[in-house]
Tab-separated table of C-alpha atoms in Angstrom:
chain	number	residue	atom	x	y	z
A	1	MET	CA	14.014	27.293	-27.797
A	2	HIS	CA	11.493	26.382	-29.832
A	3	SER	CA	11.316	28.183	-33.170
A	4	LEU	CA	7.997	30.072	-33.816
A	5	PHE	CA	9.393	29.949	-37.520
A	6	VAL	CA	10.138	26.374	-37.776
A	7	ASN	CA	6.746	24.998	-39.080
A	8	SER	CA	6.791	25.088	-43.404
A	9	HIS	CA	4.159	23.525	-45.813
A	10	PRO	CA	4.847	22.229	-49.271
A	11	CYS	CA	5.593	24.406	-52.253
A	12	SER	CA	4.793	23.093	-55.609
A	13	ILE	CA	7.208	26.137	-57.870
A	14	LEU	CA	10.815	27.394	-57.562
A	15	LEU	CA	12.376	30.448	-57.795
A	16	PHE	CA	15.569	31.476	-58.214
A	17	LYS	CA	17.371	34.578	-57.988
A	18	LEU	CA	21.425	36.298	-58.370
A	19	ILE	CA	22.222	39.450	-56.308
A	20	LEU	CA	25.164	39.780	-55.286
A	21	LEU	CA	27.036	41.253	-52.327
A	22	VAL	CA	30.243	40.020	-50.590
A	23	LEU	CA	31.981	42.500	-48.398
A	24	PHE	CA	36.161	41.162	-49.397
A	25	TYR	CA	38.493	40.254	-52.354
A	26	ASN	CA	40.921	37.341	-51.090
A	27	THR	CA	42.837	38.450	-48.431
A	28	THR	CA	42.663	42.514	-48.862
A	29	ALA	CA	40.313	43.235	-46.803
A	30	VAL	CA	37.751	46.252	-48.742
A	31	ILE	CA	36.303	48.420	-46.098
A	32	LYS	CA	38.268	50.910	-43.775
A	33	LEU	CA	35.378	51.506	-41.323
A	34	PRO	CA	35.845	55.604	-39.805
A	35	PRO	CA	37.540	55.302	-35.959
A	36	ASN	CA	36.402	53.553	-32.941
A	37	GLU	CA	33.633	52.103	-35.027
A	38	THR	CA	32.901	48.168	-34.877
A	39	TYR	CA	29.076	46.644	-34.801
A	40	PRO	CA	28.675	43.753	-32.133
A	41	ALA	CA	26.490	42.055	-35.082
A	42	ILE	CA	25.293	41.468	-37.810
A	43	PHE	CA	21.330	40.680	-39.767
A	44	VAL	CA	20.186	40.060	-42.886
A	45	PHE	CA	17.967	39.770	-45.120
A	46	GLY	CA	16.375	38.734	-48.420
A	47	ASP	CA	16.975	35.682	-50.890
A	48	SER	CA	19.245	32.904	-52.363
A	49	THR	CA	21.789	34.620	-52.188
A	50	VAL	CA	21.967	35.499	-48.504
A	51	ASP	CA	19.956	32.272	-47.199
A	52	THR	CA	22.231	30.229	-45.647
A	53	GLY	CA	19.598	27.208	-44.547
A	54	ASN	CA	16.761	28.749	-43.459
A	55	ASN	CA	14.755	26.068	-45.999
A	56	ASN	CA	16.410	22.758	-45.513
A	57	ASN	CA	13.630	22.208	-42.831
A	58	ARG	CA	10.992	23.801	-45.286
A	59	ILE	CA	9.077	21.263	-48.155
A	60	THR	CA	10.545	23.533	-50.987
A	61	PRO	CA	12.291	23.351	-53.976
A	62	SER	CA	13.785	26.630	-53.140
A	63	ARG	CA	16.637	24.839	-50.851
A	64	ALA	CA	19.683	23.664	-51.970
A	65	ASN	CA	21.277	21.393	-48.685
A	66	TYR	CA	22.218	18.551	-51.143
A	67	SER	CA	25.100	18.059	-53.438
A	68	PRO	CA	26.862	19.225	-55.965
A	69	TYR	CA	25.945	22.568	-53.540
A	70	GLY	CA	28.656	23.133	-51.020
A	71	ASN	CA	30.419	21.387	-53.396
A	72	ASP	CA	33.976	22.961	-52.215
A	73	PHE	CA	32.613	24.717	-48.370
A	74	LYS	CA	35.198	22.950	-46.333
A	75	GLY	CA	34.172	18.895	-45.936
A	76	LYS	CA	32.345	19.301	-49.078
A	77	VAL	CA	28.713	19.519	-46.935
A	78	ALA	CA	25.776	21.095	-48.773
A	79	THR	CA	25.023	23.503	-45.995
A	80	GLY	CA	21.969	25.498	-47.910
A	81	ARG	CA	23.504	27.404	-49.419
A	82	PHE	CA	23.248	28.652	-52.677
A	83	SER	CA	26.592	27.975	-54.146
A	84	ASN	CA	29.891	26.269	-54.670
A	85	GLY	CA	31.410	27.790	-51.207
A	86	LYS	CA	30.526	30.634	-48.334
A	87	VAL	CA	27.889	32.773	-50.172
A	88	PRO	CA	27.851	36.787	-49.506
A	89	SER	CA	26.413	36.744	-45.657
A	90	ASP	CA	29.093	34.557	-44.601
A	91	MET	CA	31.940	37.292	-46.375
A	92	ILE	CA	30.481	39.937	-44.948
A	93	ALA	CA	30.208	38.907	-41.282
A	94	ALA	CA	34.311	37.805	-41.585
A	95	GLU	CA	34.557	41.255	-43.027
A	96	LEU	CA	33.549	42.986	-40.710
A	97	GLU	CA	35.767	40.525	-38.288
A	98	ILE	CA	32.704	39.234	-36.269
A	99	LYS	CA	32.335	35.656	-37.800
A	100	GLU	CA	33.587	33.117	-39.933
A	101	LEU	CA	29.644	32.768	-40.582
A	102	LEU	CA	26.953	33.334	-40.238
A	103	PRO	CA	24.686	30.792	-39.557
A	104	ALA	CA	21.235	30.873	-40.590
A	105	TYR	CA	18.224	31.774	-37.772
A	106	LEU	CA	16.225	28.677	-37.603
A	107	ASP	CA	19.419	25.948	-38.076
A	108	PRO	CA	18.747	23.860	-35.479
A	109	ASN	CA	22.622	23.881	-34.012
A	110	LEU	CA	21.771	27.642	-33.623
A	111	GLN	CA	24.408	28.640	-30.541
A	112	THR	CA	24.272	31.034	-27.799
A	113	GLN	CA	26.548	33.397	-29.573
A	114	ASP	CA	25.137	33.011	-32.820
A	115	LEU	CA	23.129	34.849	-31.567
A	116	ILE	CA	23.933	37.485	-29.700
A	117	THR	CA	26.176	38.503	-33.616
A	118	GLY	CA	24.051	37.980	-35.644
A	119	VAL	CA	22.276	35.210	-38.189
A	120	CYS	CA	21.175	35.073	-41.724
A	121	PHE	CA	17.036	35.137	-42.537
A	122	ALA	CA	17.033	35.479	-45.560
A	123	SER	CA	15.123	32.763	-47.611
A	124	GLY	CA	16.101	31.797	-51.010
A	125	GLY	CA	12.872	31.911	-53.286
A	126	SER	CA	11.858	35.033	-51.530
A	127	GLY	CA	11.336	39.053	-52.840
A	128	TYR	CA	9.102	42.261	-52.184
A	129	ASP	CA	6.043	41.214	-54.269
A	130	PRO	CA	4.162	39.133	-50.947
A	131	LEU	CA	2.380	37.452	-54.187
A	132	THR	CA	6.869	36.049	-54.782
A	133	PRO	CA	7.076	33.911	-51.727
A	134	LYS	CA	3.816	32.957	-51.560
A	135	ILE	CA	4.127	31.006	-55.247
A	136	ALA	CA	7.154	28.655	-53.580
A	137	LEU	CA	5.689	29.093	-49.689
A	138	THR	CA	9.711	30.170	-48.243
A	139	TRP	CA	9.140	32.962	-45.904
A	140	SER	CA	7.841	36.736	-46.937
A	141	MET	CA	9.765	39.969	-45.112
A	142	SER	CA	7.101	39.831	-43.237
A	143	ASP	CA	8.141	36.083	-41.973
A	144	GLN	CA	11.958	37.495	-41.962
A	145	LEU	CA	10.950	40.110	-39.941
A	146	GLY	CA	8.387	38.078	-37.499
A	147	MET	CA	11.920	35.912	-36.947
A	148	LEU	CA	13.658	38.649	-36.300
A	149	LYS	CA	11.201	40.323	-33.483
A	150	GLU	CA	11.040	36.368	-31.908
A	151	TYR	CA	15.205	36.999	-31.866
A	152	ILE	CA	14.440	40.391	-29.977
A	153	VAL	CA	13.172	38.664	-27.113
A	154	ARG	CA	15.625	35.828	-26.811
A	155	LEU	CA	18.617	37.929	-27.188
A	156	GLN	CA	17.078	40.761	-24.392
A	157	GLY	CA	16.604	37.217	-21.958
A	158	ILE	CA	20.626	35.830	-23.019
A	159	VAL	CA	22.451	40.500	-22.846
A	160	GLY	CA	19.696	42.216	-21.110
A	161	VAL	CA	17.525	44.554	-22.315
A	162	ASN	CA	19.723	47.195	-22.498
A	163	ARG	CA	22.668	45.527	-24.674
A	164	THR	CA	20.433	44.134	-26.302
A	165	ASN	CA	18.985	48.054	-28.142
A	166	PHE	CA	22.984	48.408	-28.181
A	167	ILE	CA	23.922	45.744	-30.687
A	168	LEU	CA	20.008	46.612	-32.763
A	169	THR	CA	21.546	49.998	-32.862
A	170	ARG	CA	24.393	49.335	-33.856
A	171	SER	CA	24.043	46.643	-35.819
A	172	LEU	CA	25.015	46.078	-40.013
A	173	TYR	CA	21.410	45.295	-41.074
A	174	LEU	CA	22.117	44.029	-44.938
A	175	ILE	CA	18.894	43.456	-47.774
A	176	SER	CA	19.291	41.075	-50.958
A	177	LEU	CA	14.977	40.974	-53.109
A	178	SER	CA	13.852	41.761	-55.902
A	179	SER	CA	15.865	39.108	-58.310
A	180	CYS	CA	12.378	36.987	-57.519
A	181	ASP	CA	10.151	39.400	-58.116
A	182	ILE	CA	10.840	40.627	-62.019
A	183	ALA	CA	12.743	36.591	-63.158
A	184	ASN	CA	9.550	34.049	-61.627
A	185	VAL	CA	6.617	36.654	-60.494
A	186	TYR	CA	6.600	40.201	-63.710
A	187	PHE	CA	8.084	37.267	-66.031
A	188	GLY	CA	7.041	34.084	-64.264
A	189	PRO	CA	3.999	32.207	-64.565
A	190	THR	CA	1.359	35.320	-62.993
A	191	SER	CA	-1.070	37.728	-64.363
A	192	ARG	CA	1.836	40.489	-63.343
A	193	ARG	CA	2.330	41.347	-66.926
A	194	TYR	CA	-0.562	41.772	-67.665
A	195	LYS	CA	-2.049	44.002	-64.683
A	196	TYR	CA	1.089	45.738	-64.743
A	197	ASP	CA	3.826	47.825	-66.839
A	198	PHE	CA	7.072	47.750	-65.897
A	199	ALA	CA	6.399	51.680	-63.535
A	200	SER	CA	3.830	50.331	-62.127
A	201	TYR	CA	4.935	47.357	-60.517
A	202	THR	CA	7.956	48.926	-59.552
A	203	ASP	CA	6.244	51.308	-57.984
A	204	LEU	CA	4.616	47.982	-55.832
A	205	MET	CA	7.703	47.068	-55.574
A	206	LEU	CA	8.834	49.574	-53.396
A	207	LYS	CA	5.990	49.988	-52.109
A	208	TYR	CA	6.903	46.909	-50.203
A	209	ALA	CA	10.166	47.797	-49.533
A	210	THR	CA	8.660	50.969	-47.606
A	211	LYS	CA	7.237	49.128	-45.321
A	212	PHE	CA	9.584	47.002	-44.562
A	213	LEU	CA	12.314	49.340	-43.760
A	214	LYS	CA	10.138	51.722	-41.481
A	215	GLU	CA	9.380	48.134	-39.962
A	216	LEU	CA	13.058	48.034	-39.458
A	217	TYR	CA	13.934	51.309	-38.469
A	218	SER	CA	11.524	50.610	-36.065
A	219	LEU	CA	12.924	47.398	-34.296
A	220	GLY	CA	16.739	49.650	-33.945
A	221	ALA	CA	18.245	49.285	-37.457
A	222	ARG	CA	20.057	52.488	-38.037
A	223	ARG	CA	22.535	51.024	-40.354
A	224	ILE	CA	20.977	49.018	-44.103
A	225	GLY	CA	22.256	48.626	-47.245
A	226	VAL	CA	20.054	47.849	-49.570
A	227	PHE	CA	21.075	46.032	-52.953
A	228	GLY	CA	19.995	47.104	-55.785
A	229	ALA	CA	18.329	44.569	-58.133
A	230	PRO	CA	21.324	43.349	-60.698
A	231	PRO	CA	21.396	42.681	-64.388
A	232	ILE	CA	18.720	39.721	-64.089
A	233	GLY	CA	17.814	39.837	-67.793
A	234	CYS	CA	22.093	38.351	-68.609
A	235	VAL	CA	21.382	35.357	-65.840
A	236	PRO	CA	22.016	31.561	-67.521
A	237	SER	CA	18.977	31.007	-66.586
A	238	GLN	CA	17.080	34.147	-68.156
A	239	ARG	CA	19.398	33.639	-71.407
A	240	THR	CA	17.689	30.688	-71.457
A	241	VAL	CA	14.102	31.610	-71.318
A	242	ALA	CA	13.812	35.135	-72.677
A	243	GLY	CA	16.790	35.279	-74.441
A	244	GLY	CA	15.833	33.296	-77.915
A	245	LEU	CA	17.426	31.278	-80.140
A	246	HIS	CA	20.812	32.872	-79.959
A	247	ARG	CA	20.522	33.109	-75.352
A	248	GLN	CA	20.829	37.024	-75.438
A	249	CYS	CA	20.478	39.365	-72.248
A	250	GLY	CA	16.783	39.666	-71.592
A	251	GLU	CA	16.802	43.297	-72.184
A	252	GLY	CA	12.258	43.340	-70.660
A	253	HIS	CA	14.216	41.873	-67.184
A	254	ASN	CA	17.028	44.637	-66.526
A	255	GLN	CA	14.959	47.679	-67.908
A	256	LEU	CA	12.298	46.703	-65.238
A	257	ALA	CA	15.825	46.366	-62.762
A	258	MET	CA	17.715	49.784	-63.834
A	259	LEU	CA	13.686	51.354	-64.017
A	260	PHE	CA	13.744	49.745	-60.115
A	261	ASN	CA	17.259	50.584	-59.192
A	262	ALA	CA	17.123	54.142	-60.456
A	263	LYS	CA	13.637	54.109	-58.097
A	264	LEU	CA	15.309	52.585	-54.689
A	265	THR	CA	18.357	55.248	-54.762
A	266	THR	CA	15.466	58.399	-54.552
A	267	LEU	CA	13.426	56.153	-51.713
A	268	LEU	CA	16.792	56.282	-49.698
A	269	ASP	CA	16.492	59.208	-49.294
A	270	SER	CA	13.391	60.282	-49.006
A	271	LEU	CA	14.297	58.168	-45.965
A	272	ASN	CA	17.194	59.187	-44.377
A	273	LYS	CA	15.338	62.792	-43.828
A	274	ASP	CA	12.622	61.508	-42.657
A	275	MET	CA	14.054	58.978	-39.798
A	276	PRO	CA	16.345	60.748	-38.534
A	277	ASN	CA	20.057	58.656	-37.303
A	278	SER	CA	19.380	56.364	-40.011
A	279	ARG	CA	22.100	55.585	-42.760
A	280	MET	CA	19.750	53.880	-45.627
A	281	VAL	CA	22.678	53.735	-48.098
A	282	TYR	CA	21.857	52.119	-52.140
A	283	LEU	CA	24.115	48.930	-53.326
A	284	ASP	CA	24.625	48.872	-57.520
A	285	ILE	CA	25.611	46.023	-58.103
A	286	TYR	CA	23.591	45.878	-61.811
A	287	ASN	CA	26.904	48.020	-63.554
A	288	PRO	CA	29.683	45.595	-62.192
A	289	LEU	CA	28.249	42.734	-62.369
A	290	LEU	CA	27.189	43.331	-66.198
A	291	ASP	CA	30.371	44.265	-66.862
A	292	LEU	CA	32.266	41.322	-65.132
A	293	ILE	CA	29.080	39.238	-67.789
A	294	GLU	CA	30.859	40.925	-70.484
A	295	HIS	CA	34.379	40.709	-70.457
A	296	PRO	CA	35.133	37.722	-67.698
A	297	GLU	CA	38.469	37.442	-69.374
A	298	LYS	CA	39.944	40.819	-67.039
A	299	ASN	CA	38.957	38.597	-63.781
A	300	GLY	CA	40.139	35.030	-64.481
A	301	PHE	CA	37.408	33.672	-66.112
A	302	LYS	CA	35.890	32.141	-69.082
A	303	ILE	CA	32.548	31.950	-69.437
A	304	ALA	CA	29.132	33.221	-68.504
A	305	GLU	CA	26.148	32.520	-70.557
A	306	LYS	CA	26.374	29.078	-67.826
A	307	GLY	CA	26.903	27.585	-65.018
A	308	CYS	CA	28.988	24.850	-63.801
A	309	CYS	CA	26.047	22.739	-62.824
A	310	GLY	CA	24.763	20.558	-65.688
A	311	THR	CA	24.027	22.139	-68.795
A	312	GLY	CA	24.831	25.603	-67.253
A	313	ILE	CA	21.589	27.035	-69.311
A	314	ILE	CA	18.768	25.917	-66.809
A	315	GLU	CA	20.024	24.114	-64.171
A	316	VAL	CA	18.979	25.251	-60.332
A	317	GLY	CA	17.989	23.811	-57.591
A	318	PRO	CA	16.209	20.557	-57.769
A	319	ILE	CA	17.369	20.192	-61.313
A	320	CYS	CA	21.051	20.802	-60.339
A	321	ASN	CA	21.364	17.361	-58.211
A	322	PRO	CA	23.608	14.245	-56.741
A	323	LEU	CA	22.759	13.307	-60.510
A	324	SER	CA	24.346	16.020	-62.679
A	325	ALA	CA	27.611	16.960	-63.968
A	326	ILE	CA	29.768	20.120	-62.347
A	327	CYS	CA	32.380	21.525	-65.186
A	328	THR	CA	35.330	20.344	-64.282
A	329	ASP	CA	36.833	23.958	-62.732
A	330	VAL	CA	34.346	26.780	-61.508
A	331	ASN	CA	37.429	29.294	-61.457
A	332	ASP	CA	36.527	28.997	-65.206
A	333	TYR	CA	32.830	29.945	-64.241
A	334	VAL	CA	30.845	33.464	-63.011
A	335	PHE	CA	27.894	31.200	-62.700
A	336	TRP	CA	27.066	27.939	-59.923
A	337	ASP	CA	24.348	26.810	-61.362
A	338	SER	CA	21.854	29.133	-63.834
A	339	PHE	CA	20.948	31.542	-61.369
A	340	HIS	CA	23.952	31.587	-58.116
A	341	PRO	CA	27.856	32.688	-58.962
A	342	THR	CA	30.557	30.582	-57.236
A	343	GLU	CA	32.580	31.996	-54.283
A	344	ARG	CA	34.874	33.292	-57.084
A	345	ALA	CA	32.210	35.631	-58.319
A	346	TYR	CA	30.684	36.974	-54.932
A	347	LYS	CA	34.315	38.274	-54.103
A	348	ILE	CA	34.941	39.737	-56.681
A	349	ILE	CA	32.134	41.472	-57.923
A	350	THR	CA	30.960	43.016	-54.992
A	351	SER	CA	34.944	44.065	-54.191
A	352	GLN	CA	33.851	46.649	-56.838
A	353	VAL	CA	30.747	47.557	-55.091
A	354	LEU	CA	32.406	48.373	-51.963
A	355	LYS	CA	35.287	50.533	-53.970
A	356	ASN	CA	32.515	52.564	-55.351
A	357	ASP	CA	30.029	52.359	-52.442
A	358	GLY	CA	30.945	50.930	-49.292
A	359	ASN	CA	32.377	54.518	-48.114
A	360	ARG	CA	29.071	55.939	-47.331
A	361	LEU	CA	27.417	52.852	-45.461
A	362	PHE	CA	30.982	52.396	-43.297
A	363	GLY	CA	32.170	55.501	-43.403
A	364	HIS	CA	31.518	59.240	-42.448
A	365	GLN	CA	28.070	60.879	-44.033
């Protein structure tokens, strides 16, 4: 079926993104579902941490469908995932025993069964702030909701209205956003920093987060996990642009992230009170990721200040490309490029996230 979201336009600037999430570590499941609890499908929204290829047909530098991305993916295929292997979207679907890989909704090879069990709507470079995707001309959150609406019509044609409603209300929804807003817009080449202080900019982000969550709820979503902002000032690229001569963590970036996280927690508690049968859960990645960055050796890593691709201090997107050298042993590195973690890092960090927060999302209230 022809998608309403096939056409795209050129853009001129790359947006970066990092938020870590994934739901298993090695072969041991970490999710303990209540008795008789199952998820018929999973739907993922957000940016490049969870994008599984929705930007592949856009003329935009916010893509990853070329080597060395996918270097450790099956067949060494660069599918549009911003990592050396699988990304959290795939791992979550596998942990819930839904399917091995979560396909991009805009994948031209999408199969009927893929629609029934869930898809990824995320787009690398997106954010809560509408300016964030505009700069890179990636899919905005409004676009991603539009994809979901189109998806619902398609699903109704396959399984009928009643089954579609069942799938929508019983499935898991995950949202991974905010890093691009902070790193690439507020601290990037825009006027946001001069028009807003930290308090007012986080309020702006939360205004649009609220709008998105309410619309998602109106379409049937009930179980929603919302990842907070990571310590974005400590990813390699932000160390380079904001960390001074010694590439320290960007303090302003991290302060803004922490303020946003505190407000997001309060927002989700409020929405749960106002929306019957909803379970919107804040998932903290800030502290587990910061611990891994500051103490990489605890999990067998050696390098957390640089990525595996190229020099590791700035390469991401088109400047992490087939001409870039890559590290000898990716397992030594927390980050694959200067913004996105390695597959192994995704697994380890989010295993800790689930130990801390997973029961509230998957267990009993």
